[in-house]
Tab-separated table of C-alpha atoms in Angstrom:
chain	number	residue	atom	x	y	z
A	25	MET	CA	8.724	14.731	-18.315
A	26	PRO	CA	7.351	11.798	-16.247
A	27	LEU	CA	4.938	12.844	-13.556
A	28	ARG	CA	7.231	11.580	-10.814
A	29	ALA	CA	10.422	13.204	-12.135
A	30	LEU	CA	12.115	15.802	-9.951
A	31	PRO	CA	14.362	18.256	-11.826
A	32	ASP	CA	17.976	18.138	-10.641
A	33	HIS	CA	18.099	21.894	-10.127
A	34	LEU	CA	14.927	22.117	-8.065
A	35	PRO	CA	16.385	21.576	-4.541
A	36	GLN	CA	18.646	24.597	-5.074
A	37	ALA	CA	16.001	26.743	-6.756
A	38	PRO	CA	14.358	29.748	-5.023
A	39	ILE	CA	11.456	28.794	-2.770
A	40	ALA	CA	8.900	30.509	-4.995
A	41	GLN	CA	10.046	28.431	-7.965
A	42	ARG	CA	9.831	25.236	-5.923
A	43	ILE	CA	6.289	26.083	-4.822
A	44	ASP	CA	5.284	26.798	-8.414
A	45	TRP	CA	6.706	23.430	-9.450
A	46	VAL	CA	4.684	21.619	-6.750
A	47	PHE	CA	1.435	23.265	-7.897
A	48	GLU	CA	2.176	22.483	-11.545
A	49	HIS	CA	3.081	18.919	-10.626
A	50	ALA	CA	-0.214	18.527	-8.750
A	51	ARG	CA	-2.130	20.009	-11.692
A	52	ARG	CA	-0.603	17.490	-14.102
A	53	HIS	CA	-1.347	14.616	-11.722
A	54	ALA	CA	-4.983	15.707	-11.428
A	55	GLU	CA	-5.304	16.117	-15.171
A	56	ALA	CA	-3.874	12.659	-15.821
A	57	PHE	CA	-6.045	11.041	-13.123
A	58	ALA	CA	-9.257	12.641	-14.420
A	59	SER	CA	-8.687	11.764	-18.076
A	60	PRO	CA	-11.163	9.379	-19.758
A	61	GLY	CA	-8.362	6.943	-20.525
A	62	ALA	CA	-7.278	6.764	-16.887
A	63	TRP	CA	-10.878	6.207	-15.753
A	64	LEU	CA	-11.302	3.362	-18.238
A	65	ALA	CA	-7.989	1.846	-17.136
A	66	ARG	CA	-9.184	1.828	-13.526
A	67	GLN	CA	-12.479	0.193	-14.460
A	68	ARG	CA	-10.689	-2.445	-16.502
A	69	TYR	CA	-8.248	-3.136	-13.685
A	70	LEU	CA	-11.069	-3.517	-11.145
A	71	ALA	CA	-12.901	-5.895	-13.485
A	72	GLN	CA	-9.777	-8.038	-13.821
A	73	HIS	CA	-8.759	-7.786	-10.152
A	74	PRO	CA	-11.888	-7.350	-8.006
A	75	THR	CA	-10.132	-7.642	-4.633
A	76	ALA	CA	-10.274	-4.326	-2.780
A	77	ILE	CA	-6.840	-3.266	-1.519
A	78	LEU	CA	-6.481	-1.139	1.616
A	79	VAL	CA	-3.090	-0.002	2.874
A	80	LEU	CA	-2.206	1.173	6.374
A	81	LYS	CA	0.994	3.183	6.061
A	82	CYS	CA	3.167	5.994	7.350
A	83	MET	CA	2.589	9.609	6.341
A	84	ASP	CA	6.077	9.638	4.792
A	85	GLY	CA	5.581	10.651	1.163
A	86	ARG	CA	8.129	8.074	0.006
A	87	ILE	CA	5.651	5.280	0.753
A	88	ASN	CA	3.947	5.266	-2.644
A	89	ILE	CA	2.461	1.792	-3.003
A	90	PRO	CA	0.805	2.385	-6.418
A	91	VAL	CA	4.146	3.432	-7.917
A	92	ALA	CA	6.032	0.518	-6.344
A	93	THR	CA	3.431	-2.027	-7.486
A	94	GLN	CA	2.627	-0.438	-10.858
A	95	THR	CA	-1.017	-0.222	-9.850
A	96	PRO	CA	-3.146	2.486	-11.491
A	97	PRO	CA	-3.791	5.484	-9.204
A	98	GLY	CA	-7.162	5.360	-7.488
A	99	ILE	CA	-7.263	1.571	-6.977
A	100	ILE	CA	-5.650	1.329	-3.545
A	101	GLN	CA	-7.390	2.932	-0.557
A	102	PRO	CA	-4.749	4.432	1.760
A	103	PHE	CA	-4.950	5.022	5.506
A	104	ARG	CA	-2.035	7.135	6.752
A	105	ASN	CA	-0.724	8.084	10.173
A	106	LEU	CA	2.589	9.158	11.666
A	107	GLY	CA	4.917	6.172	11.632
A	108	GLY	CA	2.142	3.936	10.355
A	109	ILE	CA	1.023	3.739	13.978
A	110	PHE	CA	-2.582	2.554	14.213
A	111	ASP	CA	-4.984	1.080	16.699
A	112	LEU	CA	-8.223	-0.239	15.232
A	113	GLY	CA	-9.829	0.491	18.579
A	114	TRP	CA	-9.630	4.218	17.829
A	115	PRO	CA	-13.291	5.137	17.243
A	116	HIS	CA	-12.994	7.116	14.019
A	117	LEU	CA	-10.411	4.822	12.422
A	118	GLY	CA	-12.343	1.696	13.313
A	119	GLU	CA	-15.624	3.135	12.036
A	120	THR	CA	-14.035	4.348	8.795
A	121	LEU	CA	-12.315	1.042	8.124
A	122	VAL	CA	-15.425	-1.011	8.865
A	123	ALA	CA	-17.553	1.239	6.656
A	124	HIS	CA	-15.139	0.864	3.744
A	125	VAL	CA	-14.908	-2.902	4.156
A	126	ASN	CA	-18.705	-3.219	4.369
A	127	LYS	CA	-19.013	-1.208	1.159
A	128	VAL	CA	-16.672	-3.409	-0.857
A	129	VAL	CA	-17.997	-6.663	0.609
A	130	SER	CA	-21.579	-5.613	-0.178
A	131	ALA	CA	-20.455	-5.282	-3.791
A	132	GLY	CA	-19.293	-8.909	-3.747
A	133	ARG	CA	-15.593	-8.139	-3.383
A	134	ALA	CA	-13.030	-9.543	-0.968
A	135	GLY	CA	-10.548	-7.299	0.796
A	136	LEU	CA	-6.784	-7.299	1.241
A	137	VAL	CA	-5.487	-5.105	4.081
A	138	ILE	CA	-1.775	-4.407	3.657
A	139	VAL	CA	-0.158	-3.329	6.922
A	140	THR	CA	3.172	-1.662	6.195
A	141	TYR	CA	6.329	-0.480	7.849
A	142	HIS	CA	9.218	1.193	6.057
A	143	TYR	CA	12.983	1.235	6.339
A	144	SER	CA	16.184	2.075	4.459
A	145	LYS	CA	18.750	-0.628	3.800
A	146	GLY	CA	21.400	2.013	3.135
A	147	ASP	CA	21.078	4.125	6.274
A	148	PRO	CA	18.879	3.557	9.353
A	149	ALA	CA	18.564	7.351	9.674
A	150	ARG	CA	16.443	7.275	6.510
A	151	GLY	CA	14.005	4.916	8.215
A	152	CYS	CA	10.830	5.749	10.108
A	153	ALA	CA	11.060	8.691	12.507
A	154	GLY	CA	7.766	7.649	14.097
A	155	PHE	CA	9.553	4.619	15.578
A	156	HIS	CA	12.791	6.527	16.219
A	157	TYR	CA	14.365	4.779	13.210
A	158	CYS	CA	14.045	1.354	14.837
A	159	THR	CA	12.867	-1.047	12.139
A	160	ASP	CA	12.342	-3.886	14.612
A	161	ASP	CA	9.825	-1.794	16.571
A	162	ALA	CA	8.042	-0.702	13.400
A	163	ARG	CA	7.847	-4.284	12.153
A	164	ALA	CA	6.565	-5.574	15.502
A	165	HIS	CA	3.784	-2.988	15.438
A	166	THR	CA	2.567	-4.195	12.048
A	167	PHE	CA	2.128	-7.723	13.408
A	168	GLN	CA	-0.034	-6.302	16.196
A	169	ILE	CA	-2.211	-4.527	13.641
A	170	ARG	CA	-2.460	-7.720	11.597
A	171	GLU	CA	-3.955	-9.484	14.605
A	172	GLN	CA	-6.367	-6.589	15.161
A	173	VAL	CA	-7.561	-6.885	11.556
A	174	ARG	CA	-8.154	-10.590	12.072
A	175	ALA	CA	-10.046	-9.959	15.296
A	176	LEU	CA	-12.192	-7.278	13.641
A	177	PHE	CA	-13.046	-9.076	10.410
A	178	GLY	CA	-12.794	-12.727	11.406
A	179	GLY	CA	-10.672	-15.562	10.109
A	180	GLY	CA	-11.586	-18.817	8.448
A	181	ASP	CA	-9.749	-20.953	5.919
A	182	VAL	CA	-10.480	-18.404	3.200
A	183	PRO	CA	-11.255	-15.114	4.958
A	184	THR	CA	-13.213	-12.390	3.233
A	185	VAL	CA	-10.731	-9.831	4.535
A	186	CYS	CA	-7.108	-10.906	4.623
A	187	PRO	CA	-4.322	-8.911	6.355
A	188	LEU	CA	-0.804	-8.922	4.912
A	189	VAL	CA	2.296	-7.449	6.591
A	190	CYS	CA	4.562	-5.758	4.107
A	191	GLY	CA	7.895	-3.973	4.535
A	192	PHE	CA	8.687	-1.077	2.212
A	193	GLU	CA	12.369	-0.432	1.462
A	194	THR	CA	12.534	3.238	0.506
A	195	ASP	CA	15.955	3.318	-1.154
A	196	GLU	CA	14.720	1.247	-4.088
A	197	ASP	CA	10.922	1.305	-3.593
A	198	THR	CA	10.786	-2.454	-3.073
A	199	LEU	CA	8.483	-4.667	-1.023
A	200	VAL	CA	9.090	-7.459	1.470
A	201	LEU	CA	6.083	-9.697	2.161
A	202	HIS	CA	5.831	-11.465	5.539
A	203	GLY	CA	4.336	-14.935	5.769
A	204	GLU	CA	2.561	-16.640	8.629
A	205	GLN	CA	5.529	-18.665	9.888
A	206	GLY	CA	8.081	-15.879	9.959
A	207	ASP	CA	9.138	-16.393	6.353
A	208	THR	CA	9.660	-13.405	4.067
A	209	LEU	CA	9.562	-12.798	0.346
A	210	ALA	CA	11.647	-9.891	-0.953
A	211	LEU	CA	10.173	-9.087	-4.335
A	212	ALA	CA	13.371	-7.353	-5.437
A	213	ASP	CA	15.239	-10.654	-5.086
A	214	LEU	CA	12.985	-12.599	-7.418
A	215	ALA	CA	14.582	-13.606	-10.675
A	216	ALA	CA	11.404	-12.876	-12.601
A	217	ARG	CA	9.681	-9.539	-12.257
A	218	MET	CA	6.763	-9.796	-9.823
A	219	THR	CA	4.333	-7.144	-8.683
A	220	LEU	CA	1.586	-6.955	-6.106
A	221	ARG	CA	-0.850	-7.686	-8.936
A	222	HIS	CA	0.434	-11.271	-9.148
A	223	ALA	CA	0.153	-11.768	-5.395
A	224	VAL	CA	-3.417	-10.446	-5.374
A	225	LEU	CA	-4.369	-12.576	-8.379
A	226	ALA	CA	-3.059	-15.705	-6.644
A	227	TRP	CA	-5.043	-14.865	-3.517
A	228	GLU	CA	-8.190	-14.171	-5.564
A	229	THR	CA	-7.856	-17.559	-7.252
A	230	ARG	CA	-7.610	-19.274	-3.870
A	231	ALA	CA	-10.554	-17.292	-2.518
A	232	MET	CA	-12.793	-18.512	-5.336
A	233	GLU	CA	-12.018	-22.198	-4.718
A	234	PRO	CA	-15.042	-24.080	-3.316
A	235	LEU	CA	-14.766	-25.372	0.214
A	236	GLY	CA	-15.480	-29.095	0.570
A	237	ASP	CA	-16.159	-31.160	3.645
A	238	ASP	CA	-13.114	-33.316	2.994
A	239	PRO	CA	-10.005	-32.800	0.901
A	240	ALA	CA	-10.040	-34.549	-2.449
């Protein structure tokens, strides 16, 4: 049975049986994560895609970015809070984020900070309770955090740390990327299959381009 599968009978099962299933599920996840093959897969992935990925997201368990992007577990560094509500001026959060960024940059890696909000296209009541199910408010907050990331880590034509606003549609586990001019890219609408890996690879390629005094 796939690690993410939930048996159909489980919601109606006795509470003790449901608790046992959760512990067994966690045990299998830990066993898979700690296996030599999984460790080697992570090392290979990091060698191919050196950009460090950090995600600011809601505590809602549906927001599983590694599953949605088919990224090996252990690659993406999550930061969670109720509703995905953050303020980088909070002492502990700011210190933790800066320490993590300094660590990856000292290793010669760039950083991608994905600032997320989530929503349901089928029913607003399945959206984010932290924003009282108002997607517009949740989305607006992510743009504020994006500007805080820029203020904290600087800008430039090719920044070392790049913030990206991303919507997460929980009905189908799909992503919507927000551009600088208000444009959006719904990955589910692409004709060809595209994952976050492609987006990161494109950004890495741009980041490695030399900067000249004048365009060619």
